PDB file of N, CA and C in Angstrom:
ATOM      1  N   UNK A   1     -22.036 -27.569 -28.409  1.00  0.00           N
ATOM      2  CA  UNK A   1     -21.425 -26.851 -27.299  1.00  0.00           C
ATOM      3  C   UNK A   1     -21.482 -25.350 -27.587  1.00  0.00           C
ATOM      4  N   UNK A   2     -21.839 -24.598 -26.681  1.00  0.00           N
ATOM      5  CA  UNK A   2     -22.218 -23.162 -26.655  1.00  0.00           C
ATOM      6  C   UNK A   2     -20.525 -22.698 -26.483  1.00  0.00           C
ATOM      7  N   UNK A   3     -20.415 -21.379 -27.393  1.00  0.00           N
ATOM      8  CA  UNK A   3     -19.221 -20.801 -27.045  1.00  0.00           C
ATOM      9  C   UNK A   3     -19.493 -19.437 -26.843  1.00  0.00           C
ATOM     10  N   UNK A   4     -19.049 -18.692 -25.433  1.00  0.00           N
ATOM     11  CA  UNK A   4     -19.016 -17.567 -25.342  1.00  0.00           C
ATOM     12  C   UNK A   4     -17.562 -16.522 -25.435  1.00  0.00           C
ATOM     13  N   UNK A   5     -17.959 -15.553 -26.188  1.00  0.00           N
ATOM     14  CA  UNK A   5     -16.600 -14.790 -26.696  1.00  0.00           C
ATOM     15  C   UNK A   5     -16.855 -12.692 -26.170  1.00  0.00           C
ATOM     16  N   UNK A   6     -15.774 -13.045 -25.481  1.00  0.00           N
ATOM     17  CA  UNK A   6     -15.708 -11.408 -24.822  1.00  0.00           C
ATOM     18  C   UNK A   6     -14.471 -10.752 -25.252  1.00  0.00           C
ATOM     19  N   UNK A   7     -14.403  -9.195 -25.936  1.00  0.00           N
ATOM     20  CA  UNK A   7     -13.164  -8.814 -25.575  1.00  0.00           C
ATOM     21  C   UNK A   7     -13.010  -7.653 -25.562  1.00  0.00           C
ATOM     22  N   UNK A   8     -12.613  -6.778 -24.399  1.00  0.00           N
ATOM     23  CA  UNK A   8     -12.462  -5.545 -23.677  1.00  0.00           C
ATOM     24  C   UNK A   8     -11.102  -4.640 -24.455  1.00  0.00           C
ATOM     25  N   UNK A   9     -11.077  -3.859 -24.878  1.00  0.00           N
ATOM     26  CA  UNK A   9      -9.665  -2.931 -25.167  1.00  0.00           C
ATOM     27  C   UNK A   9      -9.292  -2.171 -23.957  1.00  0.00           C
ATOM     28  N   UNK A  10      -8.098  -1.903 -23.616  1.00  0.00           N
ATOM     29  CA  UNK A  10      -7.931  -1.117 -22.518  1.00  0.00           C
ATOM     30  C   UNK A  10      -6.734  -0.204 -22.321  1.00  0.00           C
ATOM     31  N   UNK A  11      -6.318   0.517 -22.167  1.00  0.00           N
ATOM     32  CA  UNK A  11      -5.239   1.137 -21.880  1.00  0.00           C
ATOM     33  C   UNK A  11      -4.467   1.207 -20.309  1.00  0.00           C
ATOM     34  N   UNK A  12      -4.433   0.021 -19.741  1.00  0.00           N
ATOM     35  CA  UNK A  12      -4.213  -0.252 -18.637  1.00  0.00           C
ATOM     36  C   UNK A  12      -2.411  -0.530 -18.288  1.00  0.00           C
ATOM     37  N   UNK A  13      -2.284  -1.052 -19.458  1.00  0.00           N
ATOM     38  CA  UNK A  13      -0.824  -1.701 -19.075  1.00  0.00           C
ATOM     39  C   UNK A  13      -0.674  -2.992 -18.646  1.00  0.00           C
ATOM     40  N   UNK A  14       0.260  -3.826 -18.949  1.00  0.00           N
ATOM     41  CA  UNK A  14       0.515  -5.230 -18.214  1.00  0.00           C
ATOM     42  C   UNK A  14       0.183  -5.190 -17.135  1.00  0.00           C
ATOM     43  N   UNK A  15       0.984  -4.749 -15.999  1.00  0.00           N
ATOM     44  CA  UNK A  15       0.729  -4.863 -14.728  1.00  0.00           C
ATOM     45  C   UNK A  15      -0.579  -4.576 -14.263  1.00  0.00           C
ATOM     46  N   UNK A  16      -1.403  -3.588 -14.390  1.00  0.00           N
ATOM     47  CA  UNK A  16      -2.502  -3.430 -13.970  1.00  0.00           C
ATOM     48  C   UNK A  16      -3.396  -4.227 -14.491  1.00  0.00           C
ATOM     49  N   UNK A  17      -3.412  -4.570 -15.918  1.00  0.00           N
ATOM     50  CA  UNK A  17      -4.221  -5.861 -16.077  1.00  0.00           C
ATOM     51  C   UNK A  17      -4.170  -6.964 -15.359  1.00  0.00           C
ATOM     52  N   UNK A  18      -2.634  -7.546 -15.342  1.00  0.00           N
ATOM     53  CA  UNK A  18      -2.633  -8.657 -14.471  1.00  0.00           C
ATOM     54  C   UNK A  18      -3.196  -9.099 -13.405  1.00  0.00           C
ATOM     55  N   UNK A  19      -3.283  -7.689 -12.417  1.00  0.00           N
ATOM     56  CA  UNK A  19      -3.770  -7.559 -10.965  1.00  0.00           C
ATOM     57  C   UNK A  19      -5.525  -7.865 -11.274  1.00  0.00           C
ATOM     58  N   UNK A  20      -6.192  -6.923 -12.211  1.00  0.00           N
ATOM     59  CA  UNK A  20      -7.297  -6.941 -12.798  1.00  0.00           C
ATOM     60  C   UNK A  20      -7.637  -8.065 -12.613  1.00  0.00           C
ATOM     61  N   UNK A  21      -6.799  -9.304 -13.438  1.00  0.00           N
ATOM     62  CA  UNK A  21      -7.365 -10.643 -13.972  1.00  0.00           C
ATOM     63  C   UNK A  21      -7.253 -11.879 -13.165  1.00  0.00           C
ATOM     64  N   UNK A  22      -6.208 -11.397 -11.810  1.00  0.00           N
ATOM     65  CA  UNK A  22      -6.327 -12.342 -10.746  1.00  0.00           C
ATOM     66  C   UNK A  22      -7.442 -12.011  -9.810  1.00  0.00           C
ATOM     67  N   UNK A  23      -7.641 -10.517  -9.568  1.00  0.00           N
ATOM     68  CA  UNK A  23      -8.877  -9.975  -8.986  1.00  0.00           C
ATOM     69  C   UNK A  23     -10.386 -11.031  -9.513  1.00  0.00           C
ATOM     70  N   UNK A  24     -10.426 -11.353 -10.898  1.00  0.00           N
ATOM     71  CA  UNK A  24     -11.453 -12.004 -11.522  1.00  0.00           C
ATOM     72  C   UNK A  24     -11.295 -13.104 -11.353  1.00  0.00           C
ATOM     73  N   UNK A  25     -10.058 -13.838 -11.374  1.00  0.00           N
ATOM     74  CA  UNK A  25     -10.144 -15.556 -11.018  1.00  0.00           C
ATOM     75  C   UNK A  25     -10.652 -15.793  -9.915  1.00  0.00           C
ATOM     76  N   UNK A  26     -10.031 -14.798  -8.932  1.00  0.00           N
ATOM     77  CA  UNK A  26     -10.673 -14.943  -7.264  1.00  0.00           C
ATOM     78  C   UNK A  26     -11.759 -14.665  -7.085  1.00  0.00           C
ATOM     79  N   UNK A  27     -12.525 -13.715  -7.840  1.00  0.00           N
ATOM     80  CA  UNK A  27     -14.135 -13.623  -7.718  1.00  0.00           C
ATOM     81  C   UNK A  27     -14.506 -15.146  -8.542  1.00  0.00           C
ATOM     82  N   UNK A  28     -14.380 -15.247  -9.626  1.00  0.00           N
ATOM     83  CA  UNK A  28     -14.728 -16.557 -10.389  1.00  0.00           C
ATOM     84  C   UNK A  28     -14.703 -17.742  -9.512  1.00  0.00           C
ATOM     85  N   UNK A  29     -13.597 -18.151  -8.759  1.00  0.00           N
ATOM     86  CA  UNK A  29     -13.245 -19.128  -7.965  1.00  0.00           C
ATOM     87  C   UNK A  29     -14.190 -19.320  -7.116  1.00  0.00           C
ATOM     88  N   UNK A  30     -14.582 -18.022  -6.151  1.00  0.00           N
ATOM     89  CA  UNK A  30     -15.504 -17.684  -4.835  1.00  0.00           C
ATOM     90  C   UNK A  30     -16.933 -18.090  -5.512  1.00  0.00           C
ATOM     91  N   UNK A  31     -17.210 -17.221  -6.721  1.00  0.00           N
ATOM     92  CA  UNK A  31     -18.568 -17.230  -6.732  1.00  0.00           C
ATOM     93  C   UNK A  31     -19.190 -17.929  -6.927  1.00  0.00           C
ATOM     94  N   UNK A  32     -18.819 -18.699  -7.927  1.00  0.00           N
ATOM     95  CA  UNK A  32     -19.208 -19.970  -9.547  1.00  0.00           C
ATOM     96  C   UNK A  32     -18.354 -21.580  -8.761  1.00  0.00           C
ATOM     97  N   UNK A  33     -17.545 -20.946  -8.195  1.00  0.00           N
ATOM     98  CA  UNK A  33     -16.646 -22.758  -7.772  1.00  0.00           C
ATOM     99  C   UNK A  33     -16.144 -22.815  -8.946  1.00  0.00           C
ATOM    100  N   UNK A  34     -15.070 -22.304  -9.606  1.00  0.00           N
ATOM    101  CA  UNK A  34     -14.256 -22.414 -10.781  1.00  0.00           C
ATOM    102  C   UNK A  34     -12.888 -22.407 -10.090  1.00  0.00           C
ATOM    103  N   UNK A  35     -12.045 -23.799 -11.200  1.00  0.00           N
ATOM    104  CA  UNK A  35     -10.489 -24.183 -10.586  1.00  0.00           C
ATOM    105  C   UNK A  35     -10.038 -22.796 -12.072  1.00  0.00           C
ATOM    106  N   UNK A  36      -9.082 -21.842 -11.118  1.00  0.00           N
ATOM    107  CA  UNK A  36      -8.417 -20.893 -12.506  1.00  0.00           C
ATOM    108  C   UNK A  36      -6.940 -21.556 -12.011  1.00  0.00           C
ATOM    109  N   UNK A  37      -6.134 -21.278 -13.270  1.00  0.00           N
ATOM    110  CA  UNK A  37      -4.973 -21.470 -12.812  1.00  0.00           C
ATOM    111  C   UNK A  37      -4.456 -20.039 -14.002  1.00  0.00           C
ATOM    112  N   UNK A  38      -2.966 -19.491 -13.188  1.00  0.00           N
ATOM    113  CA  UNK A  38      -2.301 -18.108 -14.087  1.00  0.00           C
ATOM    114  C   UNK A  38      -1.240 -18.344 -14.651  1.00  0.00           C
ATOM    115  N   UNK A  39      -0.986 -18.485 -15.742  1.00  0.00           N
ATOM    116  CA  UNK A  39      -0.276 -18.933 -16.569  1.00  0.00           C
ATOM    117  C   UNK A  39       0.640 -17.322 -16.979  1.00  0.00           C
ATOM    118  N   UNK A  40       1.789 -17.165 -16.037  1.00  0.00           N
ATOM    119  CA  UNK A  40       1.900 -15.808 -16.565  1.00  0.00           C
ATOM    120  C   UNK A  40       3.378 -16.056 -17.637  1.00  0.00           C
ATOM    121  N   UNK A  41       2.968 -14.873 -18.616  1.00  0.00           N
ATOM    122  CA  UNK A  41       4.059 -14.333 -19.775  1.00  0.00           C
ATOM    123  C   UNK A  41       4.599 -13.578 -19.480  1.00  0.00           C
ATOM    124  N   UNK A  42       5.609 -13.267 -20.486  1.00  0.00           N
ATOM    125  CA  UNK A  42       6.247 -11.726 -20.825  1.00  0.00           C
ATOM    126  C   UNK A  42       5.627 -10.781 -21.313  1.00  0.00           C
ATOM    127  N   UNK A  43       4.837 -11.405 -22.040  1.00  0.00           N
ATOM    128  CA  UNK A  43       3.701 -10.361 -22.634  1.00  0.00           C
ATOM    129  C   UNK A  43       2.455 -10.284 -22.448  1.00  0.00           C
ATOM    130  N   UNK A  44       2.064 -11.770 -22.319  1.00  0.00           N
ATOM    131  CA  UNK A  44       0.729 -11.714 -21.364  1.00  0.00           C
ATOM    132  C   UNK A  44       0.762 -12.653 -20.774  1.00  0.00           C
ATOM    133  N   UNK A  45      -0.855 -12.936 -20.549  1.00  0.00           N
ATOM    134  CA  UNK A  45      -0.930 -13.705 -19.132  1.00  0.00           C
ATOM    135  C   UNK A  45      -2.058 -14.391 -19.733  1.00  0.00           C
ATOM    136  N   UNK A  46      -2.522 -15.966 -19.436  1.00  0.00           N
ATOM    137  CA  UNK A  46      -3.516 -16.660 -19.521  1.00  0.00           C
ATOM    138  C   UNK A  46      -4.292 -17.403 -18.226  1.00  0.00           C
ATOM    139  N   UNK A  47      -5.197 -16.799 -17.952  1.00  0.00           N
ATOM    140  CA  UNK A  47      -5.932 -17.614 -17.045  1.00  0.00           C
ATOM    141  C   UNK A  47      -6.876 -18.638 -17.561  1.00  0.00           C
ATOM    142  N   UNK A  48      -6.708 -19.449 -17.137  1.00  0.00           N
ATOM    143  CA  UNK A  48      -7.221 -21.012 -17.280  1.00  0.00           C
ATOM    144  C   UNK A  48      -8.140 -21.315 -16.577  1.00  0.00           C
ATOM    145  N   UNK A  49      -9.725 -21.432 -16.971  1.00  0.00           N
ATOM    146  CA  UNK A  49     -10.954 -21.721 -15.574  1.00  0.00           C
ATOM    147  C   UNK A  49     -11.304 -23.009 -16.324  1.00  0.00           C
ATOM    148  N   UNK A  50     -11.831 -23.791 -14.962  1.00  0.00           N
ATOM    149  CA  UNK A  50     -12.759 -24.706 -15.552  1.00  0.00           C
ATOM    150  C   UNK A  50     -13.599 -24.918 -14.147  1.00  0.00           C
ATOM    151  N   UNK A  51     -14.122 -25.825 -14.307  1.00  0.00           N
ATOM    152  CA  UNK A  51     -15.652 -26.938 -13.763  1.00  0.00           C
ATOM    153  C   UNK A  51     -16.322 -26.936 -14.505  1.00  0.00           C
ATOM    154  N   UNK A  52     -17.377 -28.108 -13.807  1.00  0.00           N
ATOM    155  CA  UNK A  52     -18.240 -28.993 -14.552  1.00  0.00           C
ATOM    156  C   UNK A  52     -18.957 -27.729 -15.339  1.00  0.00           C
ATOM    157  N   UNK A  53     -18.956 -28.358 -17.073  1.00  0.00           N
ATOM    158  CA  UNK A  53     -19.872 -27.995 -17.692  1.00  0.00           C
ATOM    159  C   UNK A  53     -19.242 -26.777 -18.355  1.00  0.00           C
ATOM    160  N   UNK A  54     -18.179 -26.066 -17.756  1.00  0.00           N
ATOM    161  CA  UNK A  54     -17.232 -24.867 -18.741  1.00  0.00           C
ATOM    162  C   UNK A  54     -15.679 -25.117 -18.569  1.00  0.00           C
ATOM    163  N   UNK A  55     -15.116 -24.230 -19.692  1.00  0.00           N
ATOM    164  CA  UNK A  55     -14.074 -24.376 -19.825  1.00  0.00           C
ATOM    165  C   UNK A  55     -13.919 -23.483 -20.563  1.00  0.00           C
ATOM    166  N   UNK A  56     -12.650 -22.536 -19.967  1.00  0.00           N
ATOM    167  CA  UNK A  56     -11.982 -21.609 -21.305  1.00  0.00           C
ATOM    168  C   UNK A  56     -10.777 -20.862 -20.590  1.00  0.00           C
ATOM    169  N   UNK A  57     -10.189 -19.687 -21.352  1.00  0.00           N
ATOM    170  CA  UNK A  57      -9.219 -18.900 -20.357  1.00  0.00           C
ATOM    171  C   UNK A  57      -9.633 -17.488 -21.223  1.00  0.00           C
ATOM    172  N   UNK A  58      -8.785 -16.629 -20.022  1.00  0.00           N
ATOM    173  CA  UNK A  58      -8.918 -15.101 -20.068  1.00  0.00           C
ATOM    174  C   UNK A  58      -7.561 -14.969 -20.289  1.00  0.00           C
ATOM    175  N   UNK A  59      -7.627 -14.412 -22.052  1.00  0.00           N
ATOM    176  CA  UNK A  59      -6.133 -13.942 -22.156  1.00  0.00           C
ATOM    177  C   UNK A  59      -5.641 -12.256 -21.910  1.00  0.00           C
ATOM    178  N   UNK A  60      -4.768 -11.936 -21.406  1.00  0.00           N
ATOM    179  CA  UNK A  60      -4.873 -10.294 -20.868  1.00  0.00           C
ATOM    180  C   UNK A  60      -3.232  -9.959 -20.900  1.00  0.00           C
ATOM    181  N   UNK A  61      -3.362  -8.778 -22.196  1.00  0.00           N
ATOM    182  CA  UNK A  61      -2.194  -8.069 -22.532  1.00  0.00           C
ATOM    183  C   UNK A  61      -2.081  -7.126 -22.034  1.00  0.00           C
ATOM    184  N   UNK A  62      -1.410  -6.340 -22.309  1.00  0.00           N
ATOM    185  CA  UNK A  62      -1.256  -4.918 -22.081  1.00  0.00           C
ATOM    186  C   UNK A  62      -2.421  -3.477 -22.778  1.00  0.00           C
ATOM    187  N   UNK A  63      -2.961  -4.462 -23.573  1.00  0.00           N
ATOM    188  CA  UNK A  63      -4.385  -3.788 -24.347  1.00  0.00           C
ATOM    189  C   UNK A  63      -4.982  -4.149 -24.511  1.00  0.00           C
ATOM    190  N   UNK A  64      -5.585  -5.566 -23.745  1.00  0.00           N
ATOM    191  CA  UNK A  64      -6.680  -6.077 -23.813  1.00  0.00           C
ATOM    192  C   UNK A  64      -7.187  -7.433 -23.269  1.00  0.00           C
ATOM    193  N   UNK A  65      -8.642  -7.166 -22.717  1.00  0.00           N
ATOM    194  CA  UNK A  65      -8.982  -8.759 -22.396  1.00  0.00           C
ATOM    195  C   UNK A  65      -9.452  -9.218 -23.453  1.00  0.00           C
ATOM    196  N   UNK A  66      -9.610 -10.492 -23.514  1.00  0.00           N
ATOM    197  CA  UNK A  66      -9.997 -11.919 -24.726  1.00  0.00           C
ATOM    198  C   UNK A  66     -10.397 -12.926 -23.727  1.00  0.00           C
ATOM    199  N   UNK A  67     -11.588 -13.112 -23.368  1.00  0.00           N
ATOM    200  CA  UNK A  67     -12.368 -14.457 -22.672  1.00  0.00           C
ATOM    201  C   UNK A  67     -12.973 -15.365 -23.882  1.00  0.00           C
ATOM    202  N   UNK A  68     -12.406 -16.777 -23.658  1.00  0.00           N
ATOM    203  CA  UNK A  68     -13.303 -17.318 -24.759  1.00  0.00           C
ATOM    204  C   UNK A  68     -13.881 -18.460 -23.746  1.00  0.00           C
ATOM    205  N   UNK A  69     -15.419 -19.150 -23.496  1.00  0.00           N
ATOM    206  CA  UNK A  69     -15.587 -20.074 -22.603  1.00  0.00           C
ATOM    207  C   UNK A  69     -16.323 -21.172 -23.760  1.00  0.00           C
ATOM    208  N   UNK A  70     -15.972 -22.731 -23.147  1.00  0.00           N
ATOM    209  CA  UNK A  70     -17.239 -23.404 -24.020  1.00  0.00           C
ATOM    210  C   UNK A  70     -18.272 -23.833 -22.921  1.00  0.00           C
ATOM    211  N   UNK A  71     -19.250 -23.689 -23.207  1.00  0.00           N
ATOM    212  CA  UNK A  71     -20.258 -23.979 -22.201  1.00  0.00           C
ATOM    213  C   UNK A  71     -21.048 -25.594 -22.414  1.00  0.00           C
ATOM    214  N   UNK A  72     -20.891 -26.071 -21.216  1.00  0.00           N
ATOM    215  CA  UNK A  72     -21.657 -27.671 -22.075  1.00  0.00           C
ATOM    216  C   UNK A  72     -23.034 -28.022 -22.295  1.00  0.00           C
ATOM    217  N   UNK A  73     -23.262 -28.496 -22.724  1.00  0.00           N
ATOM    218  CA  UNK A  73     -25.046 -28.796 -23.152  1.00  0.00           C
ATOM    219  C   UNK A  73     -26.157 -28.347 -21.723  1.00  0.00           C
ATOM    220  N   UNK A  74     -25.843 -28.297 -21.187  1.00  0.00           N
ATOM    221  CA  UNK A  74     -27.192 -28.302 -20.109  1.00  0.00           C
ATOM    222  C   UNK A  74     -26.892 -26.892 -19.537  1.00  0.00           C
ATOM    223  N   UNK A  75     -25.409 -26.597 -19.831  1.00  0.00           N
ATOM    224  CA  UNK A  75     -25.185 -24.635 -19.353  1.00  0.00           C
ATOM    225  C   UNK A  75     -25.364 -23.765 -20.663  1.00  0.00           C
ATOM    226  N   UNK A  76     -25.224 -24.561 -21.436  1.00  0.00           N
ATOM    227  CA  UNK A  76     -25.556 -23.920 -23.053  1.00  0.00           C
ATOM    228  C   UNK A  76     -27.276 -22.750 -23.322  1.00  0.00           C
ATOM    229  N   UNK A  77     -27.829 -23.710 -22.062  1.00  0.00           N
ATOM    230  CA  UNK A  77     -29.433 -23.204 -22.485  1.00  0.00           C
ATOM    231  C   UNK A  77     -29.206 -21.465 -21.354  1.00  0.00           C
ATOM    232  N   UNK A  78     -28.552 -21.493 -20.983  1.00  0.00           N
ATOM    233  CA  UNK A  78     -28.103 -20.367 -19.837  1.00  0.00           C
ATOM    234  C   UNK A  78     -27.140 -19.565 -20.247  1.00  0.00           C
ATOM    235  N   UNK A  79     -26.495 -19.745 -21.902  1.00  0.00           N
ATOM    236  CA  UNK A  79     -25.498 -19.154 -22.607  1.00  0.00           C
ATOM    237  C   UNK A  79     -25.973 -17.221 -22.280  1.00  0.00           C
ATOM    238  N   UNK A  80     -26.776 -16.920 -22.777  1.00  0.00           N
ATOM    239  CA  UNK A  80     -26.784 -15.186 -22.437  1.00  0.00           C
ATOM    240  C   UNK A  80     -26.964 -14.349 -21.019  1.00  0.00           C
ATOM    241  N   UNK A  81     -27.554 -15.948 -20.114  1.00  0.00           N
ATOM    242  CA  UNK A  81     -27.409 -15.155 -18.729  1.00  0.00           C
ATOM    243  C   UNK A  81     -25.747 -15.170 -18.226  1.00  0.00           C
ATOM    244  N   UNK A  82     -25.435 -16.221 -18.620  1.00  0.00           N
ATOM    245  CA  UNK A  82     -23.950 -16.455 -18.135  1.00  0.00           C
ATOM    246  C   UNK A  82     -22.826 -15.337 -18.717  1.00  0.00           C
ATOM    247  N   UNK A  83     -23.033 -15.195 -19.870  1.00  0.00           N
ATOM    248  CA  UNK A  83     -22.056 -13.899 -20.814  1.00  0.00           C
ATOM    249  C   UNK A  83     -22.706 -12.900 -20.427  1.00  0.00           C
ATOM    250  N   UNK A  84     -23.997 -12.103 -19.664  1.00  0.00           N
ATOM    251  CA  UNK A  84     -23.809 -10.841 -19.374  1.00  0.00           C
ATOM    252  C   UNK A  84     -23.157 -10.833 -18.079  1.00  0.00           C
ATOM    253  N   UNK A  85     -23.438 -12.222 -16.915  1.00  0.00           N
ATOM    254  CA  UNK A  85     -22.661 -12.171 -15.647  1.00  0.00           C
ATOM    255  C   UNK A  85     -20.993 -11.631 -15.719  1.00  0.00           C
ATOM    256  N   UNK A  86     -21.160 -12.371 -16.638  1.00  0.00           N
ATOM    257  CA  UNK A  86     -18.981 -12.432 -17.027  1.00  0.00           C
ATOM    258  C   UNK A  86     -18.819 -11.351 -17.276  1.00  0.00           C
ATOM    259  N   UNK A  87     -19.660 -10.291 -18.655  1.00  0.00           N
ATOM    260  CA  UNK A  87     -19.537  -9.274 -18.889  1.00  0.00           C
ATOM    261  C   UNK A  87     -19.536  -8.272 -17.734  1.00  0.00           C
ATOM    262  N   UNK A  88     -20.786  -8.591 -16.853  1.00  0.00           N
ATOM    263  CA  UNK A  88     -20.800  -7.440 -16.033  1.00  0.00           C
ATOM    264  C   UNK A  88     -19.494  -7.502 -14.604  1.00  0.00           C
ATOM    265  N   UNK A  89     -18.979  -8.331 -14.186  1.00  0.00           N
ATOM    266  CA  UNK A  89     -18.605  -8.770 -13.466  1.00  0.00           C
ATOM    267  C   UNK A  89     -16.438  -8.027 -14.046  1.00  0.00           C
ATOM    268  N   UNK A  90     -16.472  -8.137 -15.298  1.00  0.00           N
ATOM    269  CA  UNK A  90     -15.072  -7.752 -16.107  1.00  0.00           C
ATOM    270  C   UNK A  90     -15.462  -6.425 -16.145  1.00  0.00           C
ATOM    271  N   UNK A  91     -16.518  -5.739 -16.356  1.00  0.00           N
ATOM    272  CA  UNK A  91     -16.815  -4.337 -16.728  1.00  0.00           C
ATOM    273  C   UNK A  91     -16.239  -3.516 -15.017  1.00  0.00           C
ATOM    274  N   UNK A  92     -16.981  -4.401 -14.441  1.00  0.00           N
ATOM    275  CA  UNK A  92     -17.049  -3.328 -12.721  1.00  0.00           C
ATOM    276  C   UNK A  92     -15.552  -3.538 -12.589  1.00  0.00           C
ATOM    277  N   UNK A  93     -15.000  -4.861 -12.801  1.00  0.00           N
ATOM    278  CA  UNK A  93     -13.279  -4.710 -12.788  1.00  0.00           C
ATOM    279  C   UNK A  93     -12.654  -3.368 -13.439  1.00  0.00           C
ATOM    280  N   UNK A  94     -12.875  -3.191 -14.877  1.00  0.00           N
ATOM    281  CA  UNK A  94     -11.772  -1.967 -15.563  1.00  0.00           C
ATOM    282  C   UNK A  94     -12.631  -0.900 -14.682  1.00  0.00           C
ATOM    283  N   UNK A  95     -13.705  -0.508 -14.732  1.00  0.00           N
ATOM    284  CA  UNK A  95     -14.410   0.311 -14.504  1.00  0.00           C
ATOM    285  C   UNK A  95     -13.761   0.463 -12.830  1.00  0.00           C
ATOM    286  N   UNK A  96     -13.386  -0.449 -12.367  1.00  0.00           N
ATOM    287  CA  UNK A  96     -12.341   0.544 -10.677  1.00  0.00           C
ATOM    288  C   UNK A  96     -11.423   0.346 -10.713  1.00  0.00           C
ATOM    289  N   UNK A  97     -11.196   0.554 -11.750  1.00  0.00           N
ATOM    290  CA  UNK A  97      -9.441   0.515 -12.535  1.00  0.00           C
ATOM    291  C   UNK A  97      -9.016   1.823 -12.354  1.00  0.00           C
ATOM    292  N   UNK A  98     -10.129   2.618 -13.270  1.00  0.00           N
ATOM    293  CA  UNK A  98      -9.793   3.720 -14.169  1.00  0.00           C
ATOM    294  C   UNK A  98      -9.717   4.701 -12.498  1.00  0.00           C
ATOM    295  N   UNK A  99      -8.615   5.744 -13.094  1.00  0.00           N
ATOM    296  CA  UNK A  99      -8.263   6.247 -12.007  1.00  0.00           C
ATOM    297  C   UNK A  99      -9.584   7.977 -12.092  1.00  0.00           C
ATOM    298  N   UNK A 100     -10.015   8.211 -10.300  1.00  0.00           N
ATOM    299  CA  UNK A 100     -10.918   9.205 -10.525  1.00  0.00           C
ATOM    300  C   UNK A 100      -9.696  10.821 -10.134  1.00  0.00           C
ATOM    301  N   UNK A 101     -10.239  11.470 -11.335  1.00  0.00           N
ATOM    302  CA  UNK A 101     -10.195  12.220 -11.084  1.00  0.00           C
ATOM    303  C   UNK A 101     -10.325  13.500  -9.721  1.00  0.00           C
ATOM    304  N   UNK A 102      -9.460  14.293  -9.201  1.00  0.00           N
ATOM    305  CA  UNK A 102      -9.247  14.749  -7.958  1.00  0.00           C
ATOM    306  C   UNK A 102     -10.655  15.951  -8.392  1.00  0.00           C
ATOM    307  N   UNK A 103     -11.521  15.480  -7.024  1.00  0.00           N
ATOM    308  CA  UNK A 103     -12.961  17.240  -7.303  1.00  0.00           C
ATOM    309  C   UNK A 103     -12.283  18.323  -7.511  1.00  0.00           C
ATOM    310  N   UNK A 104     -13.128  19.186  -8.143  1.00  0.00           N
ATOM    311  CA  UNK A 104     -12.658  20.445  -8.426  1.00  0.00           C
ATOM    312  C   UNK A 104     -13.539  21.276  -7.115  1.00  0.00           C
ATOM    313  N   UNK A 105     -12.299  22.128  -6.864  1.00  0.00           N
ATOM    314  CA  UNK A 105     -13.162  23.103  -5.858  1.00  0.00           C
ATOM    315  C   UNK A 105     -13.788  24.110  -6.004  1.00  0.00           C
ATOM    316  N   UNK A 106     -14.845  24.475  -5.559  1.00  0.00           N
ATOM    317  CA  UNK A 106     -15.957  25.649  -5.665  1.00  0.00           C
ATOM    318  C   UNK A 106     -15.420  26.774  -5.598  1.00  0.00           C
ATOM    319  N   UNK A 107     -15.590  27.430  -6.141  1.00  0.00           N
ATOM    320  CA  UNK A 107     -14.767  29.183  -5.964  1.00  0.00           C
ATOM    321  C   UNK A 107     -15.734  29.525  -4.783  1.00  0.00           C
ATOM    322  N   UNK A 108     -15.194  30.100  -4.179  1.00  0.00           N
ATOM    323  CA  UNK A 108     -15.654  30.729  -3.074  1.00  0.00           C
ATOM    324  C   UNK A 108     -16.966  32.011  -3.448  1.00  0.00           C
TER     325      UNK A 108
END
């Protein structure tokens, strides 16, 4: 069994992670047909995915994501396309997290 292992540092805070990581179950859910369920803490939060052929959860603190998935024999051979999807898919999440900066104006 293939195991894929991700984990993001962040300076986000509980709450904004949280929002983050339901944002991702609901893409996960939509895209892939994955059952997540949110297992929320005091301190963190565990999301729980599965269907056929994976299984794992996204654990998310206040400083960080931790995805661990096992992938089953016949998704195993698809192990590095599947971990850059996840990767890229968690990246565009923090990445419209981070708050933009207000333009600077042109001197006249």
């Amino acid at each position: 069994m293939a195991e894929i292992r991700i984990h993001r540092d962040h300076e986000l805070g509980l709450k904004k992670a949280r929002e983050i990581a339901w944002q991702w179950a609901e893409q996960v859910e939509q895209k892939f047909d994955m059952d997540c369920t949110v297992h929320e803490g005091e301190d963190e939060d565990t999301v729980s995915f599965t269907r056929s052929g994976v299984s794992g959860e996204l654990t998310v603190t206040a400083s960080r994501f931790e995805l661990v998935a096992q992938l089953g024999f016949l998704l195993g051979a698809f192990k590095a396309t599947i971990e850059a999807e996840i990767q890229k898919e968690l990246d565009a999440l923090l990445a419209g997290s981070k708050k933009k900066a207000p333009a600077k104006k042109k001197p006249a």
